[in-house]
Amino acid sequence: LLRINYLNLYISFDLTFSNKAWVEAERYRFLTFVTSQSTMHRITSFDLDEQYNEYVDARVIEIMKEKVLEYNKMKETNASNDILTQKYLEILYTNPAGFELTARLTTNYRCLRNIYRQRKNHRLPEWREFCNWIELLPMAKEFLTGEQE
């Protein structure tokens, strides 16, 4: 008789979260980042209209676009590294928490069960949405949500 221990099964998926949610996700020791987008290396090349969630004030998005445009123009004119670094840091530290990035993650059902129990009623909507996705996984009711079919 073959018995599968679902709690130890590994699962990989792509997840898009805001900066705010990613900071919280990093607390899960067995949620492993396989690959991810990089704010540090790519913030000046993203389409900023697509990267922010609906909770970011449009005025803030416009400020970010202005800063990125100014940085890219300075880069084209071969501004000094000190000036470019200063402008880049302004962009990084002005970027709001509603900036969304996607990562490829690997984890197991045991970690997903902990996430589900701790985040299913979280204030951030992306956590609730992620928990709704967890409920759709095979054997979720038995091994992840604590509910029986």
PDB file of C-alpha atoms in Angstrom:
ATOM      1  CA  LEU A   1       0.000   0.000   0.000  1.00  0.00           C
ATOM      2  CA  LEU A   2       1.446   3.363  -1.052  1.00  0.00           C
ATOM      3  CA  ARG A   3       0.796   6.221   1.368  1.00  0.00           C
ATOM      4  CA  ILE A   4       1.722   9.735   0.281  1.00  0.00           C
ATOM      5  CA  ASN A   5       2.714  12.223   2.954  1.00  0.00           C
ATOM      6  CA  TYR A   6       1.269  15.393   1.449  1.00  0.00           C
ATOM      7  CA  LEU A   7       2.869  17.608   4.069  1.00  0.00           C
ATOM      8  CA  ASN A   8       6.291  16.857   2.599  1.00  0.00           C
ATOM      9  CA  LEU A   9       5.260  17.286  -1.044  1.00  0.00           C
ATOM     10  CA  TYR A  10       7.037  20.113  -2.788  1.00  0.00           C
ATOM     11  CA  ILE A  11       5.164  22.620  -4.877  1.00  0.00           C
ATOM     12  CA  SER A  12       6.450  25.382  -7.171  1.00  0.00           C
ATOM     13  CA  PHE A  13       4.479  28.407  -8.313  1.00  0.00           C
ATOM     14  CA  ASP A  14       4.767  32.003  -9.444  1.00  0.00           C
ATOM     15  CA  LEU A  15       3.508  34.619  -7.024  1.00  0.00           C
ATOM     16  CA  THR A  16       2.995  38.348  -7.474  1.00  0.00           C
ATOM     17  CA  PHE A  17       2.964  40.312  -4.231  1.00  0.00           C
ATOM     18  CA  SER A  18       3.437  43.901  -3.144  1.00  0.00           C
ATOM     19  CA  ASN A  19       6.642  44.979  -1.416  1.00  0.00           C
ATOM     20  CA  LYS A  20       4.651  45.013   1.811  1.00  0.00           C
ATOM     21  CA  ALA A  21       3.576  41.374   1.447  1.00  0.00           C
ATOM     22  CA  TRP A  22       7.040  40.171   0.321  1.00  0.00           C
ATOM     23  CA  VAL A  23       8.571  41.476   3.546  1.00  0.00           C
ATOM     24  CA  GLU A  24       6.077  39.368   5.477  1.00  0.00           C
ATOM     25  CA  ALA A  25       6.563  36.326   3.220  1.00  0.00           C
ATOM     26  CA  GLU A  26      10.271  36.252   3.995  1.00  0.00           C
ATOM     27  CA  ARG A  27       9.494  35.088   7.533  1.00  0.00           C
ATOM     28  CA  TYR A  28       8.551  31.633   6.213  1.00  0.00           C
ATOM     29  CA  ARG A  29      11.759  29.647   6.374  1.00  0.00           C
ATOM     30  CA  PHE A  30      10.642  26.973   3.896  1.00  0.00           C
ATOM     31  CA  LEU A  31       9.298  29.377   1.277  1.00  0.00           C
ATOM     32  CA  THR A  32      12.263  29.306  -1.091  1.00  0.00           C
ATOM     33  CA  PHE A  33      12.813  31.924  -3.771  1.00  0.00           C
ATOM     34  CA  VAL A  34      13.918  30.204  -6.983  1.00  0.00           C
ATOM     35  CA  THR A  35      13.955  33.355  -9.102  1.00  0.00           C
ATOM     36  CA  SER A  36      12.477  36.810  -8.718  1.00  0.00           C
ATOM     37  CA  GLN A  37      12.233  40.231 -10.275  1.00  0.00           C
ATOM     38  CA  SER A  38      14.726  42.712  -8.878  1.00  0.00           C
ATOM     39  CA  THR A  39      13.701  46.166  -7.743  1.00  0.00           C
ATOM     40  CA  MET A  40      17.328  47.012  -7.082  1.00  0.00           C
ATOM     41  CA  HIS A  41      18.481  46.288 -10.626  1.00  0.00           C
ATOM     42  CA  ARG A  42      15.410  47.010 -12.733  1.00  0.00           C
ATOM     43  CA  ILE A  43      13.278  49.710 -11.144  1.00  0.00           C
ATOM     44  CA  THR A  44      14.262  52.222 -13.823  1.00  0.00           C
ATOM     45  CA  SER A  45      13.127  49.921 -16.642  1.00  0.00           C
ATOM     46  CA  PHE A  46       9.756  48.661 -15.356  1.00  0.00           C
ATOM     47  CA  ASP A  47       6.478  49.950 -16.781  1.00  0.00           C
ATOM     48  CA  LEU A  48       5.464  51.716 -13.594  1.00  0.00           C
ATOM     49  CA  ASP A  49       1.807  51.922 -14.628  1.00  0.00           C
ATOM     50  CA  GLU A  50       1.742  48.106 -14.475  1.00  0.00           C
ATOM     51  CA  GLN A  51       3.838  47.594 -11.325  1.00  0.00           C
ATOM     52  CA  TYR A  52       1.718  49.340  -8.704  1.00  0.00           C
ATOM     53  CA  ASN A  53      -1.418  47.932  -7.134  1.00  0.00           C
ATOM     54  CA  GLU A  54      -4.665  49.866  -6.940  1.00  0.00           C
ATOM     55  CA  TYR A  55      -3.908  51.206  -3.455  1.00  0.00           C
ATOM     56  CA  VAL A  56      -0.990  53.399  -4.571  1.00  0.00           C
ATOM     57  CA  ASP A  57      -1.941  57.054  -4.911  1.00  0.00           C
ATOM     58  CA  ALA A  58      -1.748  58.167  -8.567  1.00  0.00           C
ATOM     59  CA  ARG A  59       0.246  61.227  -7.474  1.00  0.00           C
ATOM     60  CA  VAL A  60       2.944  58.975  -6.040  1.00  0.00           C
ATOM     61  CA  ILE A  61       3.095  57.018  -9.302  1.00  0.00           C
ATOM     62  CA  GLU A  62       3.590  60.278 -11.203  1.00  0.00           C
ATOM     63  CA  ILE A  63       6.409  61.276  -8.857  1.00  0.00           C
ATOM     64  CA  MET A  64       8.057  57.906  -9.426  1.00  0.00           C
ATOM     65  CA  LYS A  65       7.724  58.258 -13.212  1.00  0.00           C
ATOM     66  CA  GLU A  66       9.296  61.722 -13.064  1.00  0.00           C
ATOM     67  CA  LYS A  67      12.208  60.461 -10.976  1.00  0.00           C
ATOM     68  CA  VAL A  68      12.803  57.490 -13.305  1.00  0.00           C
ATOM     69  CA  LEU A  69      12.609  59.697 -16.401  1.00  0.00           C
ATOM     70  CA  GLU A  70      15.079  62.151 -14.875  1.00  0.00           C
ATOM     71  CA  TYR A  71      17.446  59.314 -13.924  1.00  0.00           C
ATOM     72  CA  ASN A  72      17.316  57.758 -17.400  1.00  0.00           C
ATOM     73  CA  LYS A  73      17.993  61.129 -19.043  1.00  0.00           C
ATOM     74  CA  MET A  74      20.946  61.719 -16.709  1.00  0.00           C
ATOM     75  CA  LYS A  75      22.267  58.260 -17.560  1.00  0.00           C
ATOM     76  CA  GLU A  76      22.078  59.037 -21.301  1.00  0.00           C
ATOM     77  CA  THR A  77      24.078  62.230 -20.803  1.00  0.00           C
ATOM     78  CA  ASN A  78      26.795  60.343 -18.923  1.00  0.00           C
ATOM     79  CA  ALA A  79      26.258  62.116 -15.615  1.00  0.00           C
ATOM     80  CA  SER A  80      28.790  61.354 -12.896  1.00  0.00           C
ATOM     81  CA  ASN A  81      28.386  58.146 -10.891  1.00  0.00           C
ATOM     82  CA  ASP A  82      27.851  60.132  -7.692  1.00  0.00           C
ATOM     83  CA  ILE A  83      24.904  62.028  -9.191  1.00  0.00           C
ATOM     84  CA  LEU A  84      23.441  58.860 -10.733  1.00  0.00           C
ATOM     85  CA  THR A  85      23.783  56.981  -7.454  1.00  0.00           C
ATOM     86  CA  GLN A  86      22.054  59.792  -5.568  1.00  0.00           C
ATOM     87  CA  LYS A  87      19.136  59.835  -8.031  1.00  0.00           C
ATOM     88  CA  TYR A  88      18.886  56.023  -8.031  1.00  0.00           C
ATOM     89  CA  LEU A  89      18.696  55.956  -4.241  1.00  0.00           C
ATOM     90  CA  GLU A  90      15.930  58.586  -4.357  1.00  0.00           C
ATOM     91  CA  ILE A  91      13.981  56.261  -6.659  1.00  0.00           C
ATOM     92  CA  LEU A  92      14.549  53.186  -4.477  1.00  0.00           C
ATOM     93  CA  TYR A  93      13.598  54.895  -1.229  1.00  0.00           C
ATOM     94  CA  THR A  94      10.608  56.767  -2.685  1.00  0.00           C
ATOM     95  CA  ASN A  95       9.124  53.593  -4.166  1.00  0.00           C
ATOM     96  CA  PRO A  96       5.878  52.794  -2.302  1.00  0.00           C
ATOM     97  CA  ALA A  97       4.948  49.536  -0.616  1.00  0.00           C
ATOM     98  CA  GLY A  98       2.322  48.871  -3.321  1.00  0.00           C
ATOM     99  CA  PHE A  99       5.028  48.091  -5.887  1.00  0.00           C
ATOM    100  CA  GLU A 100       4.407  44.537  -7.108  1.00  0.00           C
ATOM    101  CA  LEU A 101       7.012  41.955  -8.047  1.00  0.00           C
ATOM    102  CA  THR A 102       6.733  38.345  -9.186  1.00  0.00           C
ATOM    103  CA  ALA A 103       8.853  35.473  -7.910  1.00  0.00           C
ATOM    104  CA  ARG A 104       9.068  31.753  -8.600  1.00  0.00           C
ATOM    105  CA  LEU A 105       8.786  29.943  -5.268  1.00  0.00           C
ATOM    106  CA  THR A 106       9.179  26.406  -4.015  1.00  0.00           C
ATOM    107  CA  THR A 107       7.803  25.160  -0.730  1.00  0.00           C
ATOM    108  CA  ASN A 108       5.947  22.222   0.775  1.00  0.00           C
ATOM    109  CA  TYR A 109       2.427  21.626   2.057  1.00  0.00           C
ATOM    110  CA  ARG A 110       3.576  21.971   5.650  1.00  0.00           C
ATOM    111  CA  CYS A 111       4.705  25.556   5.022  1.00  0.00           C
ATOM    112  CA  LEU A 112       1.535  26.320   3.051  1.00  0.00           C
ATOM    113  CA  ARG A 113      -0.521  25.007   5.972  1.00  0.00           C
ATOM    114  CA  ASN A 114       1.241  27.426   8.323  1.00  0.00           C
ATOM    115  CA  ILE A 115       0.772  30.311   5.906  1.00  0.00           C
ATOM    116  CA  TYR A 116      -2.903  29.457   5.513  1.00  0.00           C
ATOM    117  CA  ARG A 117      -3.552  29.318   9.246  1.00  0.00           C
ATOM    118  CA  GLN A 118      -1.684  32.553   9.928  1.00  0.00           C
ATOM    119  CA  ARG A 119      -2.773  34.639   6.919  1.00  0.00           C
ATOM    120  CA  LYS A 120      -6.258  33.562   5.793  1.00  0.00           C
ATOM    121  CA  ASN A 121      -7.857  36.587   7.493  1.00  0.00           C
ATOM    122  CA  HIS A 122      -4.950  39.001   7.016  1.00  0.00           C
ATOM    123  CA  ARG A 123      -5.508  42.699   6.359  1.00  0.00           C
ATOM    124  CA  LEU A 124      -3.517  42.633   3.132  1.00  0.00           C
ATOM    125  CA  PRO A 125      -5.771  41.429   0.297  1.00  0.00           C
ATOM    126  CA  GLU A 126      -2.956  39.550  -1.452  1.00  0.00           C
ATOM    127  CA  TRP A 127      -2.597  37.223   1.557  1.00  0.00           C
ATOM    128  CA  ARG A 128      -6.310  36.433   1.507  1.00  0.00           C
ATOM    129  CA  GLU A 129      -6.132  35.838  -2.256  1.00  0.00           C
ATOM    130  CA  PHE A 130      -3.129  33.552  -1.796  1.00  0.00           C
ATOM    131  CA  CYS A 131      -4.996  31.582   0.875  1.00  0.00           C
ATOM    132  CA  ASN A 132      -7.934  31.216  -1.520  1.00  0.00           C
ATOM    133  CA  TRP A 133      -5.480  29.708  -4.025  1.00  0.00           C
ATOM    134  CA  ILE A 134      -4.148  27.333  -1.353  1.00  0.00           C
ATOM    135  CA  GLU A 135      -7.715  26.053  -0.860  1.00  0.00           C
ATOM    136  CA  LEU A 136      -7.745  24.913  -4.517  1.00  0.00           C
ATOM    137  CA  LEU A 137      -4.684  22.658  -4.216  1.00  0.00           C
ATOM    138  CA  PRO A 138      -5.093  18.863  -4.238  1.00  0.00           C
ATOM    139  CA  MET A 139      -5.940  17.506  -0.790  1.00  0.00           C
ATOM    140  CA  ALA A 140      -6.161  21.057   0.575  1.00  0.00           C
ATOM    141  CA  LYS A 141      -9.115  20.376   2.837  1.00  0.00           C
ATOM    142  CA  GLU A 142      -7.444  17.394   4.421  1.00  0.00           C
ATOM    143  CA  PHE A 143      -3.865  18.657   4.746  1.00  0.00           C
ATOM    144  CA  LEU A 144      -3.898  22.462   4.486  1.00  0.00           C
ATOM    145  CA  THR A 145      -7.082  24.094   5.711  1.00  0.00           C
ATOM    146  CA  GLY A 146      -7.980  21.684   8.494  1.00  0.00           C
ATOM    147  CA  GLU A 147     -11.416  21.062   7.009  1.00  0.00           C
ATOM    148  CA  GLN A 148     -12.535  17.596   6.049  1.00  0.00           C
ATOM    149  CA  GLU A 149     -14.411  16.851   2.818  1.00  0.00           C
TER     150      GLU A 149
END
